[in-house]
Tab-separated table of C-alpha atoms in Angstrom:
chain	number	residue	atom	x	y	z
A	1	UNK	CA	0.026	-0.001	0.017
A	2	UNK	CA	2.776	2.409	0.891
A	3	UNK	CA	4.473	1.784	-2.459
A	4	UNK	CA	1.297	2.458	-4.452
A	5	UNK	CA	0.662	5.660	-2.620
A	6	UNK	CA	4.161	6.849	-3.414
A	7	UNK	CA	3.727	6.079	-7.029
A	8	UNK	CA	0.499	8.051	-7.229
A	9	UNK	CA	2.210	11.135	-5.543
A	10	UNK	CA	5.070	10.873	-8.121
A	11	UNK	CA	2.600	10.680	-11.029
A	12	UNK	CA	0.696	13.803	-9.790
A	13	UNK	CA	3.945	15.715	-9.339
A	14	UNK	CA	5.054	14.815	-12.822
A	15	UNK	CA	1.792	15.969	-14.223
A	16	UNK	CA	2.061	19.302	-12.476
A	17	UNK	CA	5.537	19.845	-13.601
A	18	UNK	CA	4.508	19.071	-17.138
A	19	UNK	CA	1.716	21.639	-16.961
A	20	UNK	CA	3.992	24.291	-15.503
A	21	UNK	CA	6.525	23.650	-18.177
A	22	UNK	CA	3.915	24.310	-20.872
A	23	UNK	CA	3.061	27.912	-19.548
A	24	UNK	CA	4.312	30.607	-21.996
A	25	UNK	CA	5.080	34.273	-21.308
A	26	UNK	CA	4.544	36.559	-24.393
A	27	UNK	CA	6.332	39.857	-24.313
A	28	UNK	CA	4.587	42.450	-26.558
A	29	UNK	CA	6.539	45.478	-27.786
A	30	UNK	CA	4.487	48.364	-29.334
A	31	UNK	CA	6.309	50.952	-31.332
A	32	UNK	CA	5.704	53.642	-33.999
A	33	UNK	CA	6.423	52.109	-37.440
A	34	UNK	CA	8.210	55.277	-38.651
A	35	UNK	CA	10.269	56.440	-35.670
A	36	UNK	CA	10.490	53.192	-33.577
A	37	UNK	CA	9.354	55.243	-30.572
A	38	UNK	CA	7.803	53.211	-27.786
A	39	UNK	CA	4.090	53.709	-27.534
A	40	UNK	CA	2.659	53.775	-24.052
A	41	UNK	CA	-1.001	53.268	-23.061
A	42	UNK	CA	-1.729	51.052	-26.111
A	43	UNK	CA	-4.708	48.758	-25.352
A	44	UNK	CA	-4.001	44.973	-25.560
A	45	UNK	CA	-6.759	42.569	-26.547
A	46	UNK	CA	-6.279	38.702	-26.492
A	47	UNK	CA	-8.857	36.660	-28.311
A	48	UNK	CA	-11.195	39.603	-28.191
A	49	UNK	CA	-10.753	40.312	-24.438
A	50	UNK	CA	-9.082	43.385	-23.032
A	51	UNK	CA	-6.183	42.267	-20.803
A	52	UNK	CA	-4.212	45.550	-20.158
A	53	UNK	CA	-2.179	48.371	-21.709
A	54	UNK	CA	1.483	48.982	-22.500
A	55	UNK	CA	3.769	50.585	-19.914
A	56	UNK	CA	5.885	53.713	-20.544
A	57	UNK	CA	8.499	51.593	-22.424
A	58	UNK	CA	5.736	50.324	-24.800
A	59	UNK	CA	5.798	46.712	-23.514
A	60	UNK	CA	3.277	44.321	-22.039
A	61	UNK	CA	3.786	40.740	-20.756
A	62	UNK	CA	1.067	38.173	-21.169
A	63	UNK	CA	1.220	34.647	-19.586
A	64	UNK	CA	-0.828	31.839	-21.303
A	65	UNK	CA	-1.024	28.022	-21.349
A	66	UNK	CA	0.853	27.796	-24.727
A	67	UNK	CA	-1.695	25.301	-26.057
A	68	UNK	CA	-3.030	27.423	-28.980
A	69	UNK	CA	-2.297	30.380	-31.076
A	70	UNK	CA	-3.381	33.803	-29.802
A	71	UNK	CA	-5.524	36.423	-31.605
A	72	UNK	CA	-3.701	39.699	-30.720
A	73	UNK	CA	-5.259	43.135	-31.206
A	74	UNK	CA	-3.551	46.464	-30.274
A	75	UNK	CA	-5.471	49.763	-30.219
A	76	UNK	CA	-4.136	53.235	-29.676
A	77	UNK	CA	-5.464	56.763	-30.414
A	78	UNK	CA	-4.013	58.255	-33.576
A	79	UNK	CA	-3.047	54.944	-35.055
A	80	UNK	CA	-4.577	52.293	-37.113
A	81	UNK	CA	-5.664	49.176	-35.176
A	82	UNK	CA	-3.133	46.298	-35.389
A	83	UNK	CA	-4.435	42.712	-35.494
A	84	UNK	CA	-2.656	39.305	-36.059
A	85	UNK	CA	-2.360	35.759	-34.837
A	86	UNK	CA	0.676	34.927	-32.559
A	87	UNK	CA	2.058	31.346	-32.471
A	88	UNK	CA	1.233	29.440	-29.326
A	89	UNK	CA	4.848	29.065	-28.427
A	90	UNK	CA	6.054	32.586	-29.323
A	91	UNK	CA	7.685	34.596	-26.501
A	92	UNK	CA	7.985	37.934	-28.254
A	93	UNK	CA	5.808	40.039	-30.604
A	94	UNK	CA	6.746	43.320	-32.160
A	95	UNK	CA	3.809	45.529	-33.079
A	96	UNK	CA	4.595	48.395	-35.514
A	97	UNK	CA	1.719	50.830	-35.342
A	98	UNK	CA	0.888	52.918	-38.440
A	99	UNK	CA	-0.369	56.435	-37.924
A	100	UNK	CA	-3.867	57.243	-39.172
A	101	UNK	CA	-4.362	59.850	-41.859
A	102	UNK	CA	-5.739	63.214	-40.555
A	103	UNK	CA	-7.431	66.075	-42.404
A	104	UNK	CA	-5.392	69.229	-42.035
A	105	UNK	CA	-7.522	72.370	-42.805
A	106	UNK	CA	-6.205	75.842	-43.511
A	107	UNK	CA	-8.440	79.044	-43.504
A	108	UNK	CA	-7.071	82.179	-45.099
A	109	UNK	CA	-8.447	85.662	-44.235
A	110	UNK	CA	-7.642	89.241	-45.124
A	111	UNK	CA	-5.949	90.703	-42.043
A	112	UNK	CA	-7.895	93.948	-42.215
A	113	UNK	CA	-11.277	93.158	-43.609
A	114	UNK	CA	-11.435	89.664	-42.208
A	115	UNK	CA	-12.967	88.376	-45.456
A	116	UNK	CA	-11.870	84.988	-46.913
A	117	UNK	CA	-8.969	85.112	-49.396
A	118	UNK	CA	-10.060	83.218	-52.531
A	119	UNK	CA	-7.557	81.698	-54.974
A	120	UNK	CA	-4.550	81.520	-52.615
A	121	UNK	CA	-2.114	78.708	-53.304
A	122	UNK	CA	-1.191	76.583	-50.248
A	123	UNK	CA	1.686	74.092	-50.414
A	124	UNK	CA	2.304	71.514	-47.651
A	125	UNK	CA	5.456	69.437	-47.426
A	126	UNK	CA	6.709	66.808	-45.050
A	127	UNK	CA	8.506	63.426	-44.813
A	128	UNK	CA	7.417	61.560	-47.929
A	129	UNK	CA	4.631	64.057	-48.477
A	130	UNK	CA	4.155	67.013	-50.812
A	131	UNK	CA	0.850	68.536	-52.057
A	132	UNK	CA	-0.594	71.963	-53.277
A	133	UNK	CA	-4.185	73.188	-53.256
A	134	UNK	CA	-6.047	76.489	-54.073
A	135	UNK	CA	-8.472	78.050	-51.525
A	136	UNK	CA	-12.151	78.073	-52.504
A	137	UNK	CA	-14.768	80.740	-51.960
A	138	UNK	CA	-14.728	80.291	-48.225
A	139	UNK	CA	-10.932	80.737	-48.170
A	140	UNK	CA	-10.252	77.188	-46.936
A	141	UNK	CA	-8.399	74.103	-48.201
A	142	UNK	CA	-7.918	70.565	-46.909
A	143	UNK	CA	-4.935	68.184	-46.901
A	144	UNK	CA	-4.855	64.470	-45.890
A	145	UNK	CA	-1.732	63.950	-43.794
A	146	UNK	CA	-0.256	61.569	-41.223
A	147	UNK	CA	-0.745	62.374	-37.502
A	148	UNK	CA	2.361	63.222	-35.578
A	149	UNK	CA	4.242	64.718	-38.510
A	150	UNK	CA	5.977	67.994	-39.028
A	151	UNK	CA	4.951	69.971	-42.141
A	152	UNK	CA	6.119	73.259	-43.780
A	153	UNK	CA	3.450	75.460	-45.208
A	154	UNK	CA	3.808	78.093	-47.835
A	155	UNK	CA	0.980	80.471	-48.791
A	156	UNK	CA	0.976	82.797	-51.806
A	157	UNK	CA	-1.962	85.077	-52.910
A	158	UNK	CA	-2.071	87.904	-55.404
A	159	UNK	CA	-1.826	91.237	-53.764
A	160	UNK	CA	-0.707	89.732	-50.420
A	161	UNK	CA	2.620	89.201	-48.683
A	162	UNK	CA	3.825	85.546	-48.854
A	163	UNK	CA	3.523	83.452	-45.732
A	164	UNK	CA	5.721	80.593	-44.547
A	165	UNK	CA	4.924	78.549	-41.410
A	166	UNK	CA	5.683	75.216	-39.770
A	167	UNK	CA	2.896	72.926	-38.431
A	168	UNK	CA	3.520	70.198	-35.810
A	169	UNK	CA	0.811	67.727	-35.367
A	170	UNK	CA	0.389	65.776	-32.078
A	171	UNK	CA	1.557	62.148	-32.044
A	172	UNK	CA	-1.729	61.154	-30.539
A	173	UNK	CA	-3.379	62.190	-33.730
A	174	UNK	CA	-6.068	64.575	-34.610
A	175	UNK	CA	-6.038	68.379	-35.007
A	176	UNK	CA	-7.622	69.222	-31.678
A	177	UNK	CA	-7.728	72.919	-32.107
A	178	UNK	CA	-9.614	72.721	-35.439
A	179	UNK	CA	-8.670	74.565	-38.665
A	180	UNK	CA	-5.430	76.462	-38.774
A	181	UNK	CA	-6.200	80.124	-39.538
A	182	UNK	CA	-3.821	82.489	-41.269
A	183	UNK	CA	-4.370	86.275	-41.746
A	184	UNK	CA	-2.742	87.585	-44.949
A	185	UNK	CA	-1.376	91.158	-45.122
A	186	UNK	CA	-2.189	93.115	-48.236
A	187	UNK	CA	0.727	94.845	-49.952
A	188	UNK	CA	-1.013	98.212	-50.285
A	189	UNK	CA	-4.054	97.971	-47.894
A	190	UNK	CA	-3.740	99.939	-44.588
A	191	UNK	CA	-6.312	99.397	-41.855
A	192	UNK	CA	-7.018	102.334	-39.529
A	193	UNK	CA	-8.899	101.681	-36.292
A	194	UNK	CA	-9.955	104.552	-33.994
A	195	UNK	CA	-10.451	103.833	-30.251
A	196	UNK	CA	-11.245	105.770	-27.125
A	197	UNK	CA	-7.954	106.434	-25.317
A	198	UNK	CA	-9.456	105.722	-21.838
A	199	UNK	CA	-11.841	102.851	-22.516
A	200	UNK	CA	-10.464	101.378	-25.751
A	201	UNK	CA	-14.004	101.328	-27.094
A	202	UNK	CA	-14.223	101.699	-30.901
A	203	UNK	CA	-15.184	105.099	-32.140
A	204	UNK	CA	-17.587	105.122	-35.180
A	205	UNK	CA	-18.046	108.302	-37.231
A	206	UNK	CA	-14.420	109.487	-36.807
A	207	UNK	CA	-13.167	111.348	-39.891
A	208	UNK	CA	-9.740	110.376	-41.308
A	209	UNK	CA	-7.685	112.742	-43.466
A	210	UNK	CA	-4.614	111.813	-45.401
A	211	UNK	CA	-2.415	114.789	-46.516
A	212	UNK	CA	-5.288	117.113	-45.572
A	213	UNK	CA	-7.662	115.221	-47.901
A	214	UNK	CA	-10.704	113.532	-46.410
A	215	UNK	CA	-10.215	109.737	-46.848
A	216	UNK	CA	-13.311	108.452	-45.170
A	217	UNK	CA	-15.300	107.830	-41.963
A	218	UNK	CA	-14.827	104.922	-39.493
A	219	UNK	CA	-17.586	102.295	-39.205
A	220	UNK	CA	-19.358	101.276	-36.035
A	221	UNK	CA	-16.244	99.187	-35.053
A	222	UNK	CA	-14.023	102.280	-35.543
A	223	UNK	CA	-12.450	100.797	-38.778
A	224	UNK	CA	-11.578	102.261	-42.101
A	225	UNK	CA	-9.688	100.697	-45.025
A	226	UNK	CA	-7.170	102.707	-47.014
A	227	UNK	CA	-5.054	101.862	-50.076
A	228	UNK	CA	-1.718	103.617	-49.679
A	229	UNK	CA	1.604	103.003	-51.383
A	230	UNK	CA	4.319	101.782	-49.100
A	231	UNK	CA	7.689	103.569	-48.664
A	232	UNK	CA	6.193	107.027	-48.616
A	233	UNK	CA	5.546	109.603	-45.884
A	234	UNK	CA	1.954	110.708	-45.086
A	235	UNK	CA	0.286	113.283	-42.879
A	236	UNK	CA	-2.525	111.663	-40.887
A	237	UNK	CA	-5.341	113.569	-39.049
A	238	UNK	CA	-8.243	112.040	-37.232
A	239	UNK	CA	-11.214	113.982	-35.744
A	240	UNK	CA	-14.281	112.955	-33.825
A	241	UNK	CA	-17.006	114.932	-31.997
A	242	UNK	CA	-16.057	115.604	-28.338
A	243	UNK	CA	-12.491	114.354	-28.873
A	244	UNK	CA	-9.274	116.101	-29.319
A	245	UNK	CA	-7.786	115.878	-32.896
A	246	UNK	CA	-5.031	113.350	-33.605
A	247	UNK	CA	-2.146	114.504	-35.807
A	248	UNK	CA	0.847	112.520	-37.067
A	249	UNK	CA	3.381	112.531	-39.869
A	250	UNK	CA	4.286	108.875	-40.548
A	251	UNK	CA	6.523	106.928	-42.933
A	252	UNK	CA	4.493	103.969	-44.142
A	253	UNK	CA	6.673	100.796	-44.252
A	254	UNK	CA	6.037	97.539	-46.069
A	255	UNK	CA	5.019	95.758	-42.870
A	256	UNK	CA	2.534	98.508	-41.696
A	257	UNK	CA	-0.900	96.873	-42.167
A	258	UNK	CA	-2.972	98.232	-39.208
A	259	UNK	CA	-2.726	101.635	-37.585
A	260	UNK	CA	-4.536	102.172	-34.276
A	261	UNK	CA	-5.453	105.686	-33.307
A	262	UNK	CA	-6.409	106.515	-29.768
A	263	UNK	CA	-8.400	109.730	-29.196
A	264	UNK	CA	-8.647	111.542	-25.885
A	265	UNK	CA	-11.877	113.295	-24.964
A	266	UNK	CA	-11.999	117.062	-24.985
A	267	UNK	CA	-12.235	118.776	-21.659
A	268	UNK	CA	-14.638	121.685	-20.707
A	269	UNK	CA	-15.224	124.087	-17.781
A	270	UNK	CA	-18.558	123.434	-16.044
A	271	UNK	CA	-20.063	125.710	-13.337
A	272	UNK	CA	-22.452	124.370	-10.763
A	273	UNK	CA	-24.482	127.002	-8.824
A	274	UNK	CA	-26.635	125.814	-5.946
A	275	UNK	CA	-29.523	127.943	-4.638
A	276	UNK	CA	-32.691	127.462	-2.746
A	277	UNK	CA	-36.370	128.148	-3.833
A	278	UNK	CA	-35.838	131.864	-3.023
A	279	UNK	CA	-32.772	131.860	-5.325
A	280	UNK	CA	-30.514	132.356	-2.279
A	281	UNK	CA	-27.029	130.734	-2.769
A	282	UNK	CA	-26.420	127.644	-0.684
A	283	UNK	CA	-22.888	127.503	0.636
A	284	UNK	CA	-21.267	124.100	1.637
A	285	UNK	CA	-23.476	122.050	-0.567
A	286	UNK	CA	-21.899	118.757	-1.646
A	287	UNK	CA	-21.393	118.128	-5.354
A	288	UNK	CA	-21.288	114.579	-6.737
A	289	UNK	CA	-20.342	113.339	-10.087
A	290	UNK	CA	-21.469	109.868	-11.006
A	291	UNK	CA	-21.880	109.029	-7.345
A	292	UNK	CA	-18.386	110.336	-6.347
A	293	UNK	CA	-17.986	113.484	-4.118
A	294	UNK	CA	-16.117	116.114	-5.975
A	295	UNK	CA	-16.205	118.985	-3.446
A	296	UNK	CA	-18.472	121.640	-1.810
A	297	UNK	CA	-19.930	124.909	-3.075
A	298	UNK	CA	-18.441	128.147	-1.808
A	299	UNK	CA	-20.397	130.811	0.162
A	300	UNK	CA	-21.598	132.112	-3.241
A	301	UNK	CA	-23.113	128.586	-3.936
A	302	UNK	CA	-20.587	127.947	-6.788
A	303	UNK	CA	-18.528	124.973	-7.618
A	304	UNK	CA	-16.462	124.658	-10.863
A	305	UNK	CA	-15.201	121.622	-12.752
A	306	UNK	CA	-12.109	122.982	-14.549
A	307	UNK	CA	-11.634	120.186	-17.011
A	308	UNK	CA	-14.608	117.862	-17.360
A	309	UNK	CA	-14.262	115.439	-20.259
A	310	UNK	CA	-17.051	115.374	-22.846
A	311	UNK	CA	-19.631	112.773	-21.965
A	312	UNK	CA	-22.837	111.996	-20.074
A	313	UNK	CA	-22.725	112.387	-16.275
A	314	UNK	CA	-25.123	112.219	-13.315
A	315	UNK	CA	-24.701	115.413	-11.237
A	316	UNK	CA	-26.062	115.438	-7.743
A	317	UNK	CA	-26.108	118.386	-5.258
A	318	UNK	CA	-26.820	117.678	-1.597
A	319	UNK	CA	-27.232	120.128	1.373
A	320	UNK	CA	-28.537	119.815	4.827
A	321	UNK	CA	-32.166	120.879	5.203
A	322	UNK	CA	-32.883	120.407	1.477
A	323	UNK	CA	-33.974	117.706	-0.876
A	324	UNK	CA	-31.259	116.305	-3.099
A	325	UNK	CA	-30.999	117.762	-6.547
A	326	UNK	CA	-29.868	115.580	-9.449
A	327	UNK	CA	-29.746	115.661	-13.240
A	328	UNK	CA	-28.317	113.658	-16.141
A	329	UNK	CA	-26.366	116.064	-18.281
A	330	UNK	CA	-24.350	115.650	-21.488
A	331	UNK	CA	-21.324	117.730	-21.496
A	332	UNK	CA	-20.301	118.609	-25.073
A	333	UNK	CA	-18.837	121.396	-27.210
A	334	UNK	CA	-18.758	124.439	-24.858
A	335	UNK	CA	-18.380	125.409	-21.246
A	336	UNK	CA	-21.592	125.203	-19.289
A	337	UNK	CA	-23.339	126.740	-16.237
A	338	UNK	CA	-25.787	124.439	-14.452
A	339	UNK	CA	-28.228	125.885	-11.821
A	340	UNK	CA	-29.230	123.489	-9.169
A	341	UNK	CA	-32.317	124.778	-7.347
A	342	UNK	CA	-32.756	122.737	-4.087
A	343	UNK	CA	-36.184	122.539	-2.452
A	344	UNK	CA	-36.480	122.691	1.324
A	345	UNK	CA	-37.025	119.510	3.201
A	346	UNK	CA	-40.575	118.832	4.423
A	347	UNK	CA	-41.430	118.226	8.033
A	348	UNK	CA	-44.295	116.149	9.417
A	349	UNK	CA	-46.472	118.842	11.105
A	350	UNK	CA	-49.185	117.829	13.728
A	351	UNK	CA	-51.882	120.360	14.568
A	352	UNK	CA	-53.273	119.578	18.026
A	353	UNK	CA	-56.644	121.276	19.035
A	354	UNK	CA	-57.929	121.275	22.550
A	355	UNK	CA	-60.646	123.199	24.506
A	356	UNK	CA	-59.913	125.390	27.449
A	357	UNK	CA	-60.641	122.336	29.572
A	358	UNK	CA	-57.626	120.576	27.858
A	359	UNK	CA	-59.881	118.068	26.201
A	360	UNK	CA	-59.279	117.157	22.591
A	361	UNK	CA	-61.643	118.773	20.063
A	362	UNK	CA	-62.570	116.606	17.080
A	363	UNK	CA	-63.984	117.940	13.784
A	364	UNK	CA	-62.182	121.245	14.141
A	365	UNK	CA	-61.486	122.702	10.670
A	366	UNK	CA	-57.722	123.431	10.042
A	367	UNK	CA	-56.843	126.276	7.720
A	368	UNK	CA	-53.180	126.923	6.719
A	369	UNK	CA	-52.328	130.204	5.030
A	370	UNK	CA	-56.070	130.749	4.261
A	371	UNK	CA	-56.417	127.372	2.717
A	372	UNK	CA	-58.657	124.647	4.244
A	373	UNK	CA	-56.478	121.507	4.562
A	374	UNK	CA	-58.627	119.178	6.705
A	375	UNK	CA	-60.278	118.515	10.077
A	376	UNK	CA	-59.053	117.115	13.383
A	377	UNK	CA	-59.621	113.388	14.203
A	378	UNK	CA	-61.087	111.941	17.390
A	379	UNK	CA	-57.874	112.807	19.166
A	380	UNK	CA	-58.114	116.370	18.108
A	381	UNK	CA	-55.185	116.034	15.774
A	382	UNK	CA	-54.432	116.777	12.128
A	383	UNK	CA	-51.218	115.850	10.311
A	384	UNK	CA	-49.685	117.318	7.096
A	385	UNK	CA	-46.263	117.742	5.510
A	386	UNK	CA	-44.929	121.343	5.240
A	387	UNK	CA	-41.756	122.792	3.781
A	388	UNK	CA	-39.214	123.725	6.438
A	389	UNK	CA	-37.592	127.214	6.882
A	390	UNK	CA	-40.959	128.917	6.485
A	391	UNK	CA	-43.612	130.603	8.711
A	392	UNK	CA	-47.298	129.584	8.240
A	393	UNK	CA	-50.571	130.987	9.662
A	394	UNK	CA	-52.459	128.079	11.210
A	395	UNK	CA	-56.114	128.552	12.102
A	396	UNK	CA	-58.682	126.267	13.746
A	397	UNK	CA	-62.428	126.802	13.585
A	398	UNK	CA	-65.344	124.835	15.259
A	399	UNK	CA	-68.994	125.543	16.060
A	400	UNK	CA	-69.406	126.792	19.551
A	401	UNK	CA	-65.814	127.916	19.893
A	402	UNK	CA	-64.004	131.028	19.006
A	403	UNK	CA	-61.617	130.730	16.007
A	404	UNK	CA	-57.854	130.716	16.934
A	405	UNK	CA	-54.881	131.530	14.743
A	406	UNK	CA	-51.180	131.259	15.409
A	407	UNK	CA	-48.027	131.826	13.341
A	408	UNK	CA	-45.845	128.610	13.188
A	409	UNK	CA	-42.284	129.071	12.137
A	410	UNK	CA	-40.850	125.585	11.013
A	411	UNK	CA	-37.034	125.717	11.294
A	412	UNK	CA	-34.732	124.497	8.537
A	413	UNK	CA	-33.931	120.796	8.765
A	414	UNK	CA	-36.810	119.964	11.108
A	415	UNK	CA	-38.382	116.545	10.547
A	416	UNK	CA	-41.294	116.750	12.997
A	417	UNK	CA	-43.177	119.829	14.311
A	418	UNK	CA	-46.307	120.345	16.505
A	419	UNK	CA	-48.647	123.295	16.560
A	420	UNK	CA	-50.866	123.323	19.731
A	421	UNK	CA	-54.139	125.290	19.575
A	422	UNK	CA	-56.492	125.969	22.538
A	423	UNK	CA	-59.999	127.057	21.719
A	424	UNK	CA	-62.310	129.132	23.969
A	425	UNK	CA	-66.116	128.520	23.890
A	426	UNK	CA	-68.298	131.364	22.401
A	427	UNK	CA	-70.222	133.711	24.840
A	428	UNK	CA	-73.960	133.561	23.815
A	429	UNK	CA	-76.169	136.560	25.076
A	430	UNK	CA	-79.411	134.874	24.447
A	431	UNK	CA	-78.374	131.923	26.479
A	432	UNK	CA	-77.628	134.485	29.211
A	433	UNK	CA	-81.000	136.132	28.826
A	434	UNK	CA	-82.781	132.857	28.821
A	435	UNK	CA	-80.914	131.868	31.916
A	436	UNK	CA	-81.895	135.094	33.670
A	437	UNK	CA	-85.587	134.635	32.663
A	438	UNK	CA	-85.554	131.097	34.059
A	439	UNK	CA	-84.175	132.410	37.302
A	440	UNK	CA	-86.735	135.212	37.387
A	441	UNK	CA	-89.585	132.796	36.773
A	442	UNK	CA	-88.273	130.558	39.532
A	443	UNK	CA	-88.056	133.432	41.969
A	444	UNK	CA	-91.569	134.719	41.167
A	445	UNK	CA	-92.948	131.130	41.660
A	446	UNK	CA	-91.258	131.014	45.016
A	447	UNK	CA	-92.723	134.377	46.027
A	448	UNK	CA	-96.248	133.359	45.058
A	449	UNK	CA	-96.000	130.146	46.938
A	450	UNK	CA	-94.829	131.937	50.022
A	451	UNK	CA	-97.732	134.407	49.729
A	452	UNK	CA	-100.280	131.742	49.349
A	453	UNK	CA	-98.989	129.876	52.407
A	454	UNK	CA	-99.291	133.045	54.476
A	455	UNK	CA	-102.763	133.703	53.236
A	456	UNK	CA	-103.858	130.317	54.249
A	457	UNK	CA	-102.472	130.672	57.673
A	458	UNK	CA	-104.388	133.902	58.207
A	459	UNK	CA	-107.709	132.375	57.257
A	460	UNK	CA	-107.344	129.615	59.666
A	461	UNK	CA	-106.834	131.849	62.806
A	462	UNK	CA	-109.966	132.819	65.247
A	463	UNK	CA	-110.907	136.441	65.433
A	464	UNK	CA	-110.158	138.516	68.591
A	465	UNK	CA	-113.086	139.837	70.752
A	466	UNK	CA	-112.140	143.315	70.152
A	467	UNK	CA	-112.585	142.767	66.573
A	468	UNK	CA	-116.374	142.045	66.962
């Protein structure tokens, strides 16, 4: 029994050794077919299944049983897919990846007008590659090239300067940034662009003069095209409304294609005069320009901007006790004087009416400066808004009471003010007469009653003998 067990163990060990001996390691080496550069991150597929990707040295090791041939597929961006069968006992496989063809597109534009350049000849040359094409009506042309290559580009067009450039395509393939755009420079075309010196905003409607002759007016983008011979000296003048003129004598060279002119706005003197409703100057009033404090008026109510550039501004004048004054004003052409008439602030005024007994009087009619403005409420009060820094005549009237008037002087800057009025009841003569009559009647009645009582007492007494 022991011998048979030993034989079985030996047979199993031999079988395992035989199986181990049959395992095969396949080393895959992926390179560029032109440069022999190692290609990292190439995806490896065995018999249709993804098993991994190449390392930075372009290699990948795959262990298999060695019993059958392998179907190997290698995929990498920018290259054509590589597929082949590998012998079951092969230990090394070299994969030469061929770059895919890519479409290289050029777009040609006039550097000043930005219009497509039609009929330009474009020549592209590289390793084992040379081709020429002519741009169509959209100024573009296409070439089919290998990704990862270096190409020289030559562009020639009638009336334009020649252009020579070098294009490097990424090894990963593809033209990721889209078409390659070139802007061609005309041999006699000069572009003039007029801008605001402070904001760089384009100035449309600017007039351009060459040698004192009017050459044209800039468009909405501040541009104007001129055809001028190179190698000569020209006098250039540019004018625009509300801007200082631009003057320059310039030698026009062959490479001068675009001339940018920056105009500074003209400056003007602007006077601000602050006064109140009575045209009295307001000293110490704050003057703001577009929300920024510029200073204060003098005792004469004046403030002067010595050099205010042409443009549209919000001017605000503020003084204590007055409502703010503001205005949108366009400064242009000449010096200006702006009169800012500030209205007084308004205070909340309460008229309080009471009787002589200090009780509130409702329904009292309130008159201010001979104008009826309302009646008091159940608390004997009436509220209204009145301009400050003024005196008013306030009157209260109510049936059964004597009218009362007072002069109320509301101080400048007041926000609340109270006018107290105490009304006396009217003295009515007829009421007095009636009262006296009532009292007289009562007294007469008392006298008559007393007399009747006395008369009754006398009748009830016996007569004296001497009276018989």
